[in-house]
Short mmCIF file of C-alpha atoms and ligand atoms in Angstrom, two decimals:
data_model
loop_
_atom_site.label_atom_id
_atom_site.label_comp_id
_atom_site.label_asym_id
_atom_site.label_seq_id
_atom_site.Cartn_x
_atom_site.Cartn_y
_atom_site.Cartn_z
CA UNK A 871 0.00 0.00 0.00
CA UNK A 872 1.36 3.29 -0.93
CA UNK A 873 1.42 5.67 2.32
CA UNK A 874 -0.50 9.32 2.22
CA UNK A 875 -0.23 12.15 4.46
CA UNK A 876 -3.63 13.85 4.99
CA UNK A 877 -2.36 16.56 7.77
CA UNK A 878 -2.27 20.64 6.59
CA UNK A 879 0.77 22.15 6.62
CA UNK A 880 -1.00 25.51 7.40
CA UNK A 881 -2.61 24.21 10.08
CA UNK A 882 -1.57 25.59 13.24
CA UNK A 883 -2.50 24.93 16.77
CA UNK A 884 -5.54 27.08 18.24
CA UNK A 885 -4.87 30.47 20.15
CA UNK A 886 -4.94 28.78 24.09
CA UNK A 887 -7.84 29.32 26.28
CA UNK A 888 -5.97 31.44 28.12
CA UNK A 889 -4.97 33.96 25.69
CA UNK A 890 -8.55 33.64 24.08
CA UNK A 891 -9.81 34.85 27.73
CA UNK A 892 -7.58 37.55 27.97
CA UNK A 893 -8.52 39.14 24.34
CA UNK A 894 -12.20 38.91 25.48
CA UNK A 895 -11.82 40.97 28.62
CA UNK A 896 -9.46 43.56 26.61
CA UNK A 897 -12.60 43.99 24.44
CA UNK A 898 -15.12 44.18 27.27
CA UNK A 899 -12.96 47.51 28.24
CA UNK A 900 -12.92 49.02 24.96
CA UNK A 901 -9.51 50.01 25.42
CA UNK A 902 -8.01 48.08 22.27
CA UNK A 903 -5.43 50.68 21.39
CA UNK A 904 -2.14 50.80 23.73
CA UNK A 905 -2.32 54.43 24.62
CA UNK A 906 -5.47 53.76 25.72
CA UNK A 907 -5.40 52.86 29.61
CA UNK A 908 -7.08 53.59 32.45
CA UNK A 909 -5.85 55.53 35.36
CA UNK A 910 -2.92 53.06 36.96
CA UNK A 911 -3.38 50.53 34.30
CA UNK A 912 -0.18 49.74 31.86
CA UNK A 913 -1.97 47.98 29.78
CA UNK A 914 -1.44 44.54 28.02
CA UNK A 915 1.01 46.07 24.93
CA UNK A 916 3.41 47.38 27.30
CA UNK A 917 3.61 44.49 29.60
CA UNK A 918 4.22 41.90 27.12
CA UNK A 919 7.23 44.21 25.86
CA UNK A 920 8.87 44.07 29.45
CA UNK A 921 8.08 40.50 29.34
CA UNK A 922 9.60 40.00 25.63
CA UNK A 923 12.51 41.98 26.56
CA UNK A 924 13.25 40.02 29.32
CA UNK A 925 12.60 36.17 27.32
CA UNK A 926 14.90 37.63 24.53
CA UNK A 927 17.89 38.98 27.43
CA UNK A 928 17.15 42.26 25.63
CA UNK A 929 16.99 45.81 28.14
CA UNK A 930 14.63 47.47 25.57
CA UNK A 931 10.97 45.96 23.22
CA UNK A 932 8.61 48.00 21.12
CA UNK A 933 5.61 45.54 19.40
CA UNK A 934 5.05 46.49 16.22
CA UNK A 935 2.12 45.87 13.75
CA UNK A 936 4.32 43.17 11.64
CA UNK A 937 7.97 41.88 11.58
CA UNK A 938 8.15 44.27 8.65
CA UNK A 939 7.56 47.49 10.53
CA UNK A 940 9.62 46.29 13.22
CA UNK A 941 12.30 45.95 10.65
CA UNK A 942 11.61 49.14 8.67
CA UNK A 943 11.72 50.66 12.08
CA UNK A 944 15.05 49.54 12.82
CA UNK A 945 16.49 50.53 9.56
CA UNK A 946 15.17 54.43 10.36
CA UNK A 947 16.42 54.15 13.94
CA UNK A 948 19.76 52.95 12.76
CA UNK A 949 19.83 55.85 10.56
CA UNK A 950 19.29 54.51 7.62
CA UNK A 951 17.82 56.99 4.91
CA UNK A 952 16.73 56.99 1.12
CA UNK A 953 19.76 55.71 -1.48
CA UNK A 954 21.58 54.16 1.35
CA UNK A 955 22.98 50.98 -0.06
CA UNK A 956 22.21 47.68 2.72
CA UNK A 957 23.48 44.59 3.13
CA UNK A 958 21.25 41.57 3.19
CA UNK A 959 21.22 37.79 2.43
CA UNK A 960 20.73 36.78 -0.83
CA UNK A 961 18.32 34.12 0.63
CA UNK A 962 15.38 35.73 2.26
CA UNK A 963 11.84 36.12 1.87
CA UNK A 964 10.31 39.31 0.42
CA UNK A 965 9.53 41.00 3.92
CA UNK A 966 13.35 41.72 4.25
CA UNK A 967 14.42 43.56 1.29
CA UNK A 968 10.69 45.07 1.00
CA UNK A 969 11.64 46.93 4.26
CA UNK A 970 15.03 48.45 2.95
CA UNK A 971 13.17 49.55 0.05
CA UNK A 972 10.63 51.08 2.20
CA UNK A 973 12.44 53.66 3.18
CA UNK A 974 13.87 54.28 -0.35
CA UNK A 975 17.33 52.89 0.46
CA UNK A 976 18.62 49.28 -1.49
CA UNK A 977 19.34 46.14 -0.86
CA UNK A 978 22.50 44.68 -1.53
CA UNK A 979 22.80 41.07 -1.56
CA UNK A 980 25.14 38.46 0.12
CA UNK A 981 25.45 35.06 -1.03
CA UNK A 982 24.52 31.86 0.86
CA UNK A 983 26.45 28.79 1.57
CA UNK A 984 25.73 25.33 1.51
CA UNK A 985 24.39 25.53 5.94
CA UNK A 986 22.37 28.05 4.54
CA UNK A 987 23.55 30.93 6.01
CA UNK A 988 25.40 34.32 4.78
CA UNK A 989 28.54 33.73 3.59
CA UNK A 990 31.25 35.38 5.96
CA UNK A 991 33.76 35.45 2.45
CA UNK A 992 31.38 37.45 0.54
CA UNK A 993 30.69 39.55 3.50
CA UNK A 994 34.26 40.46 4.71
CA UNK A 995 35.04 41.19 0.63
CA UNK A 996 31.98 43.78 0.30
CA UNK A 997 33.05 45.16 3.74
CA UNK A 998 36.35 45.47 2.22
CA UNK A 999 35.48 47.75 -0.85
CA UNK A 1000 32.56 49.99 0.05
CA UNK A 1001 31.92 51.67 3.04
CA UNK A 1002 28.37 50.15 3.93
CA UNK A 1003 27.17 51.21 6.91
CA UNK A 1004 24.47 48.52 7.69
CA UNK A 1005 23.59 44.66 7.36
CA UNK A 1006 20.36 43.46 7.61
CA UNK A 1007 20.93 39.82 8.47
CA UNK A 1008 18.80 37.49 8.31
CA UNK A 1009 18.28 34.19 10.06
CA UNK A 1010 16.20 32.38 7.28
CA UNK A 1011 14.79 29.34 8.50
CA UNK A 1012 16.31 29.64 11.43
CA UNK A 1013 19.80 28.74 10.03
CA UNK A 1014 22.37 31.28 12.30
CA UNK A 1015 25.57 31.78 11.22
CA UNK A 1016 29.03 32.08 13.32
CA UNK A 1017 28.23 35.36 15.22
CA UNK A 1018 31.27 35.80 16.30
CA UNK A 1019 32.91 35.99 13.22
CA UNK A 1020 30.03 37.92 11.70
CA UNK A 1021 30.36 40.78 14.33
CA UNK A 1022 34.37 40.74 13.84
CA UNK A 1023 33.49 41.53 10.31
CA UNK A 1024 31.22 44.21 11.05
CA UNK A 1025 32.15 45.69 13.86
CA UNK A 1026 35.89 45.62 12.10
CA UNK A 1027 34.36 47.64 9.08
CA UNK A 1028 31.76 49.81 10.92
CA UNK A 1029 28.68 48.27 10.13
CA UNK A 1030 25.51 47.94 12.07
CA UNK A 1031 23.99 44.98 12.09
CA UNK A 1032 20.35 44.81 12.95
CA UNK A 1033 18.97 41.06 13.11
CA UNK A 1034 16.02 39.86 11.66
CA UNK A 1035 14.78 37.04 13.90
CA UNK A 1036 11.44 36.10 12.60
CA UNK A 1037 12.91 32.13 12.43
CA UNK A 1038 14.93 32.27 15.56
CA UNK A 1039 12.83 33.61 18.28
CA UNK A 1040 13.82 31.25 21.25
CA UNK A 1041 17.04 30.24 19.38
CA UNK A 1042 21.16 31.13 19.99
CA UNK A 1043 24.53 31.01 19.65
CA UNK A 1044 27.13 29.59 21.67
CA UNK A 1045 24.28 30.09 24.30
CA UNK A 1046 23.89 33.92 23.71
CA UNK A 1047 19.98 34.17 22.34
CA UNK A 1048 19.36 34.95 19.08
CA UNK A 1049 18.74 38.95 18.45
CA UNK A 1050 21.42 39.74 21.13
CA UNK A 1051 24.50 40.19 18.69
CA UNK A 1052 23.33 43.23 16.71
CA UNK A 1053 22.91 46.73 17.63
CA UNK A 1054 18.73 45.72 17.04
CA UNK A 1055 16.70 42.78 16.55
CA UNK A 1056 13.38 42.25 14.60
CA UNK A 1057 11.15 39.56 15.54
CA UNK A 1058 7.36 38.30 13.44
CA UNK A 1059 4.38 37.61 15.46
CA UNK A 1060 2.57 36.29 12.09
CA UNK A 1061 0.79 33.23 12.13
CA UNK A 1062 3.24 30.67 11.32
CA UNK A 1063 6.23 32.22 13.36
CA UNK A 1064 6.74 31.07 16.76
CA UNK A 1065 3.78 33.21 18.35
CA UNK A 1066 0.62 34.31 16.69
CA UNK A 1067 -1.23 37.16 16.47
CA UNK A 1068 -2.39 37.17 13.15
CA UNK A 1069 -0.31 40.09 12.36
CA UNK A 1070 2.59 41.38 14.51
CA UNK A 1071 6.18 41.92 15.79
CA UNK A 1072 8.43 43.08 17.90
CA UNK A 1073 12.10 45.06 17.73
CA UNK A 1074 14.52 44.96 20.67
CA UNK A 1075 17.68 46.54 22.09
CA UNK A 1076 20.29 47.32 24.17
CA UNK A 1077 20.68 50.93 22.77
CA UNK A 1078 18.68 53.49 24.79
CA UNK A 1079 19.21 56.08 21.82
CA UNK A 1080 18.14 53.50 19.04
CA UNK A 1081 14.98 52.48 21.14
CA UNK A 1082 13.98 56.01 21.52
CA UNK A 1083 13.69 57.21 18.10
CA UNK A 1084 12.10 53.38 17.96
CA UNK A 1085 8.82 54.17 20.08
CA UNK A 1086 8.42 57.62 18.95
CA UNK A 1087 8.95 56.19 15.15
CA UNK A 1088 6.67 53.51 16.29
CA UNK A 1089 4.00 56.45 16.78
CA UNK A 1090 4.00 57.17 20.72
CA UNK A 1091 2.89 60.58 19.97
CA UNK A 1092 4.39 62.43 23.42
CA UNK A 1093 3.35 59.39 25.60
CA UNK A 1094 6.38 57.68 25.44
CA UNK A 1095 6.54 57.42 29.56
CA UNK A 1096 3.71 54.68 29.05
CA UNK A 1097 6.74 52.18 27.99
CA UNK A 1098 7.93 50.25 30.38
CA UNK A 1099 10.69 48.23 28.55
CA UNK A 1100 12.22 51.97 27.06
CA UNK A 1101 15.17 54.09 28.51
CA UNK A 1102 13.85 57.56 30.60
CA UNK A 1103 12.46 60.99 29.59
CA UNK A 1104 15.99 62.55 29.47
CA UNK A 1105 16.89 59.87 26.06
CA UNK A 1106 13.38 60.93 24.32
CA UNK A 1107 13.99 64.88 25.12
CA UNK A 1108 17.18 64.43 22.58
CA UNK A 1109 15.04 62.93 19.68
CA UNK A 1110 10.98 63.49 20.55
CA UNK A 1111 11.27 66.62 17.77
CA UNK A 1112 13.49 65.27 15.06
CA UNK A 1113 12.05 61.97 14.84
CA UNK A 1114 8.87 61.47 12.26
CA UNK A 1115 5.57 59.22 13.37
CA UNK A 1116 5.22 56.25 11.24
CA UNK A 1117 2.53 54.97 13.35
CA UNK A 1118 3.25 50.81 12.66
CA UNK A 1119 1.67 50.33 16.76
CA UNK A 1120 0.50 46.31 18.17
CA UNK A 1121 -2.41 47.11 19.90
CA UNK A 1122 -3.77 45.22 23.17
CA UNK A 1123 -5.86 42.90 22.03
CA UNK A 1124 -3.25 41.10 20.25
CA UNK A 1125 -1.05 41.71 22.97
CA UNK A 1126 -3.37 39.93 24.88
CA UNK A 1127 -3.34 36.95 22.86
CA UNK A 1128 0.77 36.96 22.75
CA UNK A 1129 1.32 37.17 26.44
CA UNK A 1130 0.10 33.30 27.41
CA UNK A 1131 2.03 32.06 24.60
CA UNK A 1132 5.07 33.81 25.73
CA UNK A 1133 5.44 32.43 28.73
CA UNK A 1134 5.11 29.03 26.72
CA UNK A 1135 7.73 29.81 24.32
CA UNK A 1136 10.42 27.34 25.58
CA UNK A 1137 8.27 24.42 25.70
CA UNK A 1138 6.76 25.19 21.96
CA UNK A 1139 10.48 25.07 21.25
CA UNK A 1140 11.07 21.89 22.48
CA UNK A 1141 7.97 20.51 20.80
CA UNK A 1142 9.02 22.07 17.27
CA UNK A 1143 12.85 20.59 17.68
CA UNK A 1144 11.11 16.98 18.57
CA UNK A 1145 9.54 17.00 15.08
CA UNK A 1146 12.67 18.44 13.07
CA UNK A 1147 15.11 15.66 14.08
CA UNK A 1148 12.07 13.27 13.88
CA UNK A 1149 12.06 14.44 9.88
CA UNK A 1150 15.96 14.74 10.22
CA UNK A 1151 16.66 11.26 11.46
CA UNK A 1152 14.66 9.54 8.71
CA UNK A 1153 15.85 11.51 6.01
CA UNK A 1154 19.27 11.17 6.74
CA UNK A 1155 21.35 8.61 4.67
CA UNK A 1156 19.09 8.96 1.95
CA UNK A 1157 21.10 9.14 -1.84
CA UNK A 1158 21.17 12.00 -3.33
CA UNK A 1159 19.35 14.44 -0.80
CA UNK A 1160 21.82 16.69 1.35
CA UNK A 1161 20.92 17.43 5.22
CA UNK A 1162 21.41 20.85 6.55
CA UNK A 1163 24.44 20.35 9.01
CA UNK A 1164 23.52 21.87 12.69
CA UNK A 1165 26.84 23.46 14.18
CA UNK A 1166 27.37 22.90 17.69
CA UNK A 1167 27.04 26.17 18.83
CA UNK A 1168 23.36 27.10 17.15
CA UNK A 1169 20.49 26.21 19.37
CA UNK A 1170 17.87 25.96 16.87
CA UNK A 1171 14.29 26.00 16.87
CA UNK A 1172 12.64 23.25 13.96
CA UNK A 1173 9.52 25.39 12.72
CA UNK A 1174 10.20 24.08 9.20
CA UNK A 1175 12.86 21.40 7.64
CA UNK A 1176 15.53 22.09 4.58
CA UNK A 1177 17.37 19.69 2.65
CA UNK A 1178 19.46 20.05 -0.47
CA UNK A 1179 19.22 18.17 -3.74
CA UNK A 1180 22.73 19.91 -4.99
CA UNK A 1181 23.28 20.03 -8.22
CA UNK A 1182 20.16 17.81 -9.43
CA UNK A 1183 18.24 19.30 -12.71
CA UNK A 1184 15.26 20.83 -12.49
CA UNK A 1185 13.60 18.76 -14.08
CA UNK A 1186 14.42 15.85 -11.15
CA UNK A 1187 13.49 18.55 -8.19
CA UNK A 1188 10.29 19.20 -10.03
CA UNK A 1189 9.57 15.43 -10.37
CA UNK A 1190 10.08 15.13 -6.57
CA UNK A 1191 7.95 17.98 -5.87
CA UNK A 1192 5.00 16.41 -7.46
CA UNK A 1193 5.56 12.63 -6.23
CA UNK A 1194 5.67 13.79 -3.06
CA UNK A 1195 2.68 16.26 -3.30
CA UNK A 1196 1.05 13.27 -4.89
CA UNK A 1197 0.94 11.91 -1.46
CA UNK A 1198 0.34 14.55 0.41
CA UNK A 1199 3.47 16.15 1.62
CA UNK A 1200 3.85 20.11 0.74
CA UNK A 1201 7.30 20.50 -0.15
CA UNK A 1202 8.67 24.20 -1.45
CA UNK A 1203 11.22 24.81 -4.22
CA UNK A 1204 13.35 28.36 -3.46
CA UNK A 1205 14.85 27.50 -6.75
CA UNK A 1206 11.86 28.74 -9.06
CA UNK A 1207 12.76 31.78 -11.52
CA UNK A 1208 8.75 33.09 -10.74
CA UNK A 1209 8.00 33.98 -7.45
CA UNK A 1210 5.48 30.98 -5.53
CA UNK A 1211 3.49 31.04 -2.74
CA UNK A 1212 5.76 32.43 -0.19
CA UNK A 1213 8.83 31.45 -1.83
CA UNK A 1214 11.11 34.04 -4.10
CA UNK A 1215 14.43 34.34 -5.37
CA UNK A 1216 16.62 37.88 -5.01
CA UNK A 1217 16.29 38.15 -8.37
CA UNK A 1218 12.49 38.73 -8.57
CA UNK A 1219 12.54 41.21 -6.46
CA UNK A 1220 13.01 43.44 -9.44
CA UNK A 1221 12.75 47.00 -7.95
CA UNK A 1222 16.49 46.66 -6.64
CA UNK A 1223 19.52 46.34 -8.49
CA UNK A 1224 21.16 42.60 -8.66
CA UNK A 1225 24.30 41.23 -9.62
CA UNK A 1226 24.42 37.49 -10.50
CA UNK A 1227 25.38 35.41 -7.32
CA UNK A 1228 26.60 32.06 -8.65
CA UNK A 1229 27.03 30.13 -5.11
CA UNK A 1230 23.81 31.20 -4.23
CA UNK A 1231 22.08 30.27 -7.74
CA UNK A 1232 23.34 26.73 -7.16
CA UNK A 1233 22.45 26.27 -3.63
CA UNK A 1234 18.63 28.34 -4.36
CA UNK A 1235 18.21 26.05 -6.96
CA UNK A 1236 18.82 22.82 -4.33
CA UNK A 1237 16.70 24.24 -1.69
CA UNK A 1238 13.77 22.17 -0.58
CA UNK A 1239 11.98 23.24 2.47
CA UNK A 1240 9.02 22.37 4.73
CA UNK A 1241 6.94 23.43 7.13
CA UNK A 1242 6.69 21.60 10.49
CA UNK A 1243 3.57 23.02 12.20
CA UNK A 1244 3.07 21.65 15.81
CA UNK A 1245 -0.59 20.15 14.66
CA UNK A 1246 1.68 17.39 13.15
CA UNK A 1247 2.38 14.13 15.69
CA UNK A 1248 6.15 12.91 15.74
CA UNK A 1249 3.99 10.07 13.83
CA UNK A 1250 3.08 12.40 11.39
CA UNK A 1251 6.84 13.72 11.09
CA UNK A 1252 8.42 9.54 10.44
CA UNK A 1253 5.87 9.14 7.72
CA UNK A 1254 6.52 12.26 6.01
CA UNK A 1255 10.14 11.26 6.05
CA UNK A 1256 9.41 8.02 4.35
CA UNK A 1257 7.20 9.86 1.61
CA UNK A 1258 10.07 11.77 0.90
CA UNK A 1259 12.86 9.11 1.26
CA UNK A 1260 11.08 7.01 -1.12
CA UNK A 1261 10.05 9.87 -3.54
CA UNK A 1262 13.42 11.23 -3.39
CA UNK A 1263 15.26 7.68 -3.80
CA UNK A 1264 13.07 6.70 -6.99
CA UNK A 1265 13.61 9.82 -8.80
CA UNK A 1266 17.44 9.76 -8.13
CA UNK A 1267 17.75 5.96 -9.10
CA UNK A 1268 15.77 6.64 -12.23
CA UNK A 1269 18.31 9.74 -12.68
CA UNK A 1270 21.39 7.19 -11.99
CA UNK A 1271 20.10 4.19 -14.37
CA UNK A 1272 19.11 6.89 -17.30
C1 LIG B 2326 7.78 36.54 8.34
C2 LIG B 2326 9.13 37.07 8.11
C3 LIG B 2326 9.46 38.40 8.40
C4 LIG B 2326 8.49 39.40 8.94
O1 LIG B 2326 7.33 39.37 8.27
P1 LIG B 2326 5.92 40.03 8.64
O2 LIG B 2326 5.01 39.23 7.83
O3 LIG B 2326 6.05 41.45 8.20
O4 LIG B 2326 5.69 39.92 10.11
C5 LIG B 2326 10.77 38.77 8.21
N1 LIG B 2326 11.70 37.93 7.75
C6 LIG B 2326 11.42 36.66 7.45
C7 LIG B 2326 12.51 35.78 6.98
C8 LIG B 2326 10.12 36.20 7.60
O5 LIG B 2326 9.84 34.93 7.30
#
């Protein structure tokens, strides 16, 4: 009998009861937006960012209304402005060079290695003959690179690095959480990151001067003293007229709904990184198909599952695609010249410049990815990695005996 998956892979798990509780009695007050408290009250936005500052080891959080504003945010706080040249990763989803565009500046990009992450040779070479002043950097699927050599490179050639951590909320390096490198870090609340509120983010940092053009960029109008994870009134009195509302607020009730899942991040963590090495362990060995190595020193979390098949045609990766869809299992090509779904290439993001990145053609073109929502059972995750064992193995045998 030939095995089928029937589980979604944009299923995920219902808001807790909890959380659902708490967004009620936000609405009962009619106090949904954050400035909106009563006398004494600090309402649910500016809890949960003393409470996200403190998960991430971060002094300073501002929620935002989406990882991209928190991002866009950062870039304006950083000082970023319009024709500003920033570097990014070449492998990325749209959200990331959509917010350097944003504010009129460009993306330059970096290529990717084989683990999926920047490549510190390409890096330290750009660093080397332009004087870029930022790097947007970011973890894609949750693959972090050596920070400590990354912030030699930067901080050797002046350049701020602001993380994007909308795959690596809860993860690290060499024990130091993810976000807590950079000057700032930008974190997605959307609906399959590692909390959901639909729509949502967060930024943090250690930088009181950063974080306060942050919350008045963030569109605190003059109530800026309503923050409590923000530096005092003497850091805002330097920037509160210079700095431009771009109101991109959260607003309580989705607060609400973020704060109960907080304080369950670690254990959602645990339950993703069960299911990835469930995958991982029955795909490995299997001809043909490349597993992402895990260094050492990167605590990862498992929301979703790469593998490589290098240097296969596309006519093979296609072929696996739809054997395995054929059964059920929703696998995603990065290596498509159109834009899919959620899945793009630098290159079709045409409104910035490009020059051709061969490393990172050839690994794009390998990349086969998954999503690993926690509706699936670790039963769920050993069958999926015999669909795609099998699937994988015929179409490479058939490739080998051609
Ligand atoms: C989701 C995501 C973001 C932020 O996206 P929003 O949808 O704006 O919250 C940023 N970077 C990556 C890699 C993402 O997947």
């Amino acid at each position: 009998m030939t095995e089928r998956f029937t589980g979604s892979f944009t299923q995920q798990e219902p808001i807790p009861d909890d959380a659902i509780d708490a967004a009620v009695a936000v609405m009962r007050t009619g106090r949904l937006h954050r400035y909106n408290v009563a006398d004494g009250e600090a309402g649910e936005v500016a809890l949960l960012e003393q409470e996200f500052a403190a998960a991430m080891g971060a002094k300073y959080a501002l929620a935002t209304a989406s990882g991209g504003a928190a991002m866009a945010t950062a870039l304006r706080a950083c000082g970023v402005g319009p024709g500003d040249q920033v570097l990014t990763n070449a492998f990325t989803l749209a959200p990331v060079p959509g917010a350097i565009a944003s504010l009129g500046a460009v993306p330059v990009y970096v290529e990717v290695t084989e683990g999926l992450v920047i490549d510190l040779d390409h890096l330290s070479a750009l660093a080397e003959t332009v004087a870029y002043k930022t790097l947007l950097l970011s973890h894609m699927r949750g693959h972090i690179a050596d920070m400590d050599a990354l912030m030699a490179i930067c901080d050797g050639a002046g350049i701020t690095v602001i993380e994007d951590c909308a795959h690596t909320m809860g993860g690290a390096w060499d024990g130091v959480m993810s976000g807590q490198h950079g000057a700032v870090a930008c974190y997605s609340t959307q609906t399959y990151k590692h909390l959901n509120s639909g729509e949502g983010g967060f930024l943090t940092t250690n930088d009181p001067d950063i974080m306060a053009r942050a919350v008045i960029l963030s569109g605190s109008y003059m109530l800026y003293d309503r923050h409590l994870a923000a530096p005092g009134p003497e850091v805002f009195e330097k920037v509160k007229y210079v700095t431009p509302n771009v109101s991109s607020r959260m607003d309580h009730l989705r607060a609400a709904i973020l704060r109960p899942q907080l304080r369950k991040l670690a254990q959602q963590c645990a339950r993703w990184n069960e299911r990835y090495d469930r995958v991982e362990a029955g795909l490995r060995g299997t001809p043909g198909l490349t597993l992402i190595d895990r260094p050492k020193k990167e605590t990862y979390v498992g929301s979703s599952i790469q593998f490589l098949l290098l240097d296969w045609s596309e006519k093979a990766v296609s072929e696996v695609l739809r054997r395995c869809a054929s059964r059920g299992v929703e696998l995603k090509w990065f290596g498509g010249a159109e834009p899919v779904g959620f899945t793009s290439r630098y290159d079709s993001w045409r409104y910035a410049p490009v020059e051709k990145l061969h490393k990172t053609d050839r690994v794009l073109k390998s990349i086969v990815d998954m999503r690993l929502p926690l509706t699936f059972s670790l039963e769920d995750c050993d069958l999926l990695a015999r669909i795609i064992r099998s699937e994988v193995g015929a179409v490479w045998q058939a490739g080998q005996t051609a």
